[in-house]
mmCIF file of N, CA and C in Angstrom:
data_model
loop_
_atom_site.group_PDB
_atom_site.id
_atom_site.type_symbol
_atom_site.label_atom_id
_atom_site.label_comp_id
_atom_site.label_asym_id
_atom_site.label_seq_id
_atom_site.Cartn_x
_atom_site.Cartn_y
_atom_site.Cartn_z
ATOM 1 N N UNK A 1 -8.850 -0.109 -4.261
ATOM 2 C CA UNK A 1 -7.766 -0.408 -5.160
ATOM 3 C C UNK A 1 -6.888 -1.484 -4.498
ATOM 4 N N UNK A 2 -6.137 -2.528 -5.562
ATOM 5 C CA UNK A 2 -5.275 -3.385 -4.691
ATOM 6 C C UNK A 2 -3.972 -2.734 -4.235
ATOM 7 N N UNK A 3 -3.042 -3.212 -3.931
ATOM 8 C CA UNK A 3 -2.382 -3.023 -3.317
ATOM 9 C C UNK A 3 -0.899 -2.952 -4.620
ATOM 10 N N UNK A 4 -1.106 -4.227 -5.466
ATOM 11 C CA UNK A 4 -0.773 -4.591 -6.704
ATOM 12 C C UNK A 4 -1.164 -3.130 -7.661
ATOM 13 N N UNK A 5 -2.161 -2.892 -7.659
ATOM 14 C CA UNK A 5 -2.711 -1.809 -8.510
ATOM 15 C C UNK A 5 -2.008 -0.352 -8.340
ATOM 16 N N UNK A 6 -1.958 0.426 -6.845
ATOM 17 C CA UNK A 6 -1.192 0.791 -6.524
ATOM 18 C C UNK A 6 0.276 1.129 -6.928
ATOM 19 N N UNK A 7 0.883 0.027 -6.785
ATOM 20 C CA UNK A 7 2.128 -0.100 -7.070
ATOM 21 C C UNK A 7 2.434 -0.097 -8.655
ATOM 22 N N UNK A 8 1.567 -0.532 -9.133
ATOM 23 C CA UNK A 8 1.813 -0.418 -10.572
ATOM 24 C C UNK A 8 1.412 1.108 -10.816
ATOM 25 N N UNK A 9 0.517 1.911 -10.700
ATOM 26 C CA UNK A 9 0.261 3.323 -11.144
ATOM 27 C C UNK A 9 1.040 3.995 -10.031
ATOM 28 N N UNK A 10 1.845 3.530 -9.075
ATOM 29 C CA UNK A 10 2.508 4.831 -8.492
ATOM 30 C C UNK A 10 4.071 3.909 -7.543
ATOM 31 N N UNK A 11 4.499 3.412 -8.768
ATOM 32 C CA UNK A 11 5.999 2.664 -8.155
ATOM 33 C C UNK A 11 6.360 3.522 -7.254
ATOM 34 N N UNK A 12 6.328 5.006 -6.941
ATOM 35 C CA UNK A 12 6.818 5.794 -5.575
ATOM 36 C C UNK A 12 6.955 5.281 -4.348
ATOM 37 N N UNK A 13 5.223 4.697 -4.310
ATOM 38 C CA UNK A 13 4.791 4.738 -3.353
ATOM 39 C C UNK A 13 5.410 3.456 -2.212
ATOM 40 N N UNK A 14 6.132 2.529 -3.349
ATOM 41 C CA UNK A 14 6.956 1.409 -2.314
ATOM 42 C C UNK A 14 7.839 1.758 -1.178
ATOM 43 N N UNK A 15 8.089 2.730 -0.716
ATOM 44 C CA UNK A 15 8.780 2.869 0.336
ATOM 45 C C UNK A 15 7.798 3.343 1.717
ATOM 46 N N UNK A 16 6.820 3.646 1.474
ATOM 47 C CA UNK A 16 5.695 3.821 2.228
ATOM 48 C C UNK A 16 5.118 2.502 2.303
ATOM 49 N N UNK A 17 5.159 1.525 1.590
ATOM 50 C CA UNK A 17 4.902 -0.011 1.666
ATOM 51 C C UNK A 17 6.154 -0.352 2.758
ATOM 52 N N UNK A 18 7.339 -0.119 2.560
ATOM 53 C CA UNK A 18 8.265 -0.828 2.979
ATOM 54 C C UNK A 18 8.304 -0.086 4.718
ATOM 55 N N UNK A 19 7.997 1.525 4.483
ATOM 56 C CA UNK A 19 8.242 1.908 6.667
ATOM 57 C C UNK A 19 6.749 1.001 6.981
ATOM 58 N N UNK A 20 6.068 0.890 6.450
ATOM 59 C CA UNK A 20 4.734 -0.076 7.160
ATOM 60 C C UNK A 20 4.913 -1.069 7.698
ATOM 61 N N UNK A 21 6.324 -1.515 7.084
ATOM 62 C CA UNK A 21 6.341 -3.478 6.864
ATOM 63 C C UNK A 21 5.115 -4.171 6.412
ATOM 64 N N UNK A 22 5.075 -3.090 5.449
ATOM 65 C CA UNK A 22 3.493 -4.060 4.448
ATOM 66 C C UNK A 22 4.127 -4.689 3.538
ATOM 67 N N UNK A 23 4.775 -5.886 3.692
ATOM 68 C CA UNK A 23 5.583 -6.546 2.294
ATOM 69 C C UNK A 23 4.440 -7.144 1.593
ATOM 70 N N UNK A 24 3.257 -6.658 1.526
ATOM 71 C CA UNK A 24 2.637 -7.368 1.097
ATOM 72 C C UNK A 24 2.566 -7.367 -0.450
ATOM 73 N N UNK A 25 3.061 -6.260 -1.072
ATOM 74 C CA UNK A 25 3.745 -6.031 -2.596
ATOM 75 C C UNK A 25 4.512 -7.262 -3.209
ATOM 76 N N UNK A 26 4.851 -7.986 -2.695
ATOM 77 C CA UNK A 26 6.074 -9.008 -2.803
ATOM 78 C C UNK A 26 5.543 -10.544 -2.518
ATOM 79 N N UNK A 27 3.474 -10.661 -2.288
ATOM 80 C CA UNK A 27 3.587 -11.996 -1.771
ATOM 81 C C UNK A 27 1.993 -11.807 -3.344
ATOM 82 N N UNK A 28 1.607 -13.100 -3.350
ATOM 83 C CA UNK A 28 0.637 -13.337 -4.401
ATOM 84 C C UNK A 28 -0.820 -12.418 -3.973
ATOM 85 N N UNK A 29 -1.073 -12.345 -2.825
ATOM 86 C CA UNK A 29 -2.437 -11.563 -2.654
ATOM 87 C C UNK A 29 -2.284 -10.326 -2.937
ATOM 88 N N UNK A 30 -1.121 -9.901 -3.142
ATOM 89 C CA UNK A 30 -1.018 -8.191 -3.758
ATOM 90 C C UNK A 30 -2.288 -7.873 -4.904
ATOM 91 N N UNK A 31 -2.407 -8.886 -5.670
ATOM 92 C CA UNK A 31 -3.727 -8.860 -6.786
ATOM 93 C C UNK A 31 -4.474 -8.580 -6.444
ATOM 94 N N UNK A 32 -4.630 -9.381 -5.445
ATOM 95 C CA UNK A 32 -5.924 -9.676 -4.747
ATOM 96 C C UNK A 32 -6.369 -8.575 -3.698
ATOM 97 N N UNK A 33 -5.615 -8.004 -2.672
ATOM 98 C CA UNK A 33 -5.905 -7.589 -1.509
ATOM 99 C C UNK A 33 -6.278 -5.988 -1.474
ATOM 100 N N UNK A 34 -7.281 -5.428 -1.335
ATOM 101 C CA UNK A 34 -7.341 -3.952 -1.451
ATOM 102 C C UNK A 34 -6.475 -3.356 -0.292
ATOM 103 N N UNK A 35 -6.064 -2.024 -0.297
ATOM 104 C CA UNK A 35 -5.028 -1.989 0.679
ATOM 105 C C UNK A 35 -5.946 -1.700 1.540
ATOM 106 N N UNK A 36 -6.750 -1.592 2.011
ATOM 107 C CA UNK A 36 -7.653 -1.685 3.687
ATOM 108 C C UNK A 36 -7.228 -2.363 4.098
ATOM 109 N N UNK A 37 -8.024 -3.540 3.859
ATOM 110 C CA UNK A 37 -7.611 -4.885 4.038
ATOM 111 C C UNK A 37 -6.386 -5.062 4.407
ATOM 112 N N UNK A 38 -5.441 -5.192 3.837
ATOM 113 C CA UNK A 38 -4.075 -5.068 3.749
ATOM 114 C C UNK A 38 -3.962 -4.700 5.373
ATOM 115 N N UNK A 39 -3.871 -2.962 5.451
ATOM 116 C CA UNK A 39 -3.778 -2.041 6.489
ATOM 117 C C UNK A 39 -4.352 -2.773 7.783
ATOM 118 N N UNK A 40 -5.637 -3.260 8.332
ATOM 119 C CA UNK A 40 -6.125 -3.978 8.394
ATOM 120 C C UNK A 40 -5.656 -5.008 9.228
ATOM 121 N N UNK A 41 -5.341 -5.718 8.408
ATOM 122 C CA UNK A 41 -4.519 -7.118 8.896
ATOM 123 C C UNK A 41 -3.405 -6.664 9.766
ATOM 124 N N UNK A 42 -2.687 -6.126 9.723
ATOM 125 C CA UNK A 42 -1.184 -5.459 9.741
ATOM 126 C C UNK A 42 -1.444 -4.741 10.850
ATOM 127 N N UNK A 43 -2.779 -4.274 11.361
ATOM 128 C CA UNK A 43 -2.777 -3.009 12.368
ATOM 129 C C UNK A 43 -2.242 -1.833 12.219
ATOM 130 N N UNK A 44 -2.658 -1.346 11.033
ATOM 131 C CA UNK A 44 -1.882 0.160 10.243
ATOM 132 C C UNK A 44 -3.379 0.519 9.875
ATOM 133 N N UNK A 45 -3.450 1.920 10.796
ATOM 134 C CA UNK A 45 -4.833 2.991 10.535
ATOM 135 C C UNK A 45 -4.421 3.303 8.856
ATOM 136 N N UNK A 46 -5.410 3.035 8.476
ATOM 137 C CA UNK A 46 -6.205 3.378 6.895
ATOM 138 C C UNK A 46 -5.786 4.643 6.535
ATOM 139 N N UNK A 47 -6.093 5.325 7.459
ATOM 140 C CA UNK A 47 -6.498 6.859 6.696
ATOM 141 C C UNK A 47 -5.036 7.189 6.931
ATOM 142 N N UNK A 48 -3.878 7.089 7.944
ATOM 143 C CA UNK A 48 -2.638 7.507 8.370
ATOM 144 C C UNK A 48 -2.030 7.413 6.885
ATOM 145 N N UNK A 49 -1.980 6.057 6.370
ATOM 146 C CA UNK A 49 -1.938 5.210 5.582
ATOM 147 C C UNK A 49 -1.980 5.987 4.109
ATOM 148 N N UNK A 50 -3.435 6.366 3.817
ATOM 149 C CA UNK A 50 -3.717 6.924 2.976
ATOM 150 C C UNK A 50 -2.592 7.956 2.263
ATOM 151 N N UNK A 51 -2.997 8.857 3.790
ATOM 152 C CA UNK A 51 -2.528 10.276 3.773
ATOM 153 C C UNK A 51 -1.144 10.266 3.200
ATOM 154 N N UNK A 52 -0.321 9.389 3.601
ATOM 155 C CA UNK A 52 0.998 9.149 3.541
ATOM 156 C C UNK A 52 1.260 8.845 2.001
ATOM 157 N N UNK A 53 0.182 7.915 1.738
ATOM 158 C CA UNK A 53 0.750 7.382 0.197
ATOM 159 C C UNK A 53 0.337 8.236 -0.527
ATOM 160 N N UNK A 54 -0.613 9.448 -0.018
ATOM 161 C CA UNK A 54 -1.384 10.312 -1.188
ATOM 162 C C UNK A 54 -0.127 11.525 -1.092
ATOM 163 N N UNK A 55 0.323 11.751 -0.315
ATOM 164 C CA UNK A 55 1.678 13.121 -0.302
ATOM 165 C C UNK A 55 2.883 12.466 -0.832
ATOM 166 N N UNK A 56 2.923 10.896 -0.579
ATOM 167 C CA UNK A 56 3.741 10.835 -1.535
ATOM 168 C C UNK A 56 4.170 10.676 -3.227
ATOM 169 N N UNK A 57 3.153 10.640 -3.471
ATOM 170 C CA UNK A 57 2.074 10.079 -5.112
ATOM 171 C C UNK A 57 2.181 11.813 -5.494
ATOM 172 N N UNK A 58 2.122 12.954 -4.693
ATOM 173 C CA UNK A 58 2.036 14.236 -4.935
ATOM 174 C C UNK A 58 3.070 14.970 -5.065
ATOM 175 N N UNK A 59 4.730 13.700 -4.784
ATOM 176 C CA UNK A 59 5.910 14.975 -5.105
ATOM 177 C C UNK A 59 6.936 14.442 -5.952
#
């Protein structure tokens, strides 16, 4: 899923974008970029990642 995609089915989840310093919500590859990738680039473990945006998507 992008990162863009994300954010559109779970606006929550931007503050878990924002402790990452994944601004990446805010630049044009958001369309584009699956959040691996994303994670990835940034040096932010995937699954930490995940976990985080999936408990928060859950309250």
């Amino acid at each position: 899923m992008t990162i863009s995609e994300i954010l559109r089915r779970y606006p929550e989840t931007l503050p878990v974008f924002e402790r990452h310093h994944l601004d990446c919500y805010d630049c044009q590859l958001a369309d584009f970029e699956q959040l691996e990738h994303g994670a990835t680039v940034h040096k932010i473990d995937v699954e930490s990642l995940l976990c985080e945006l999936n408990c928060n998507i859950k309250k």
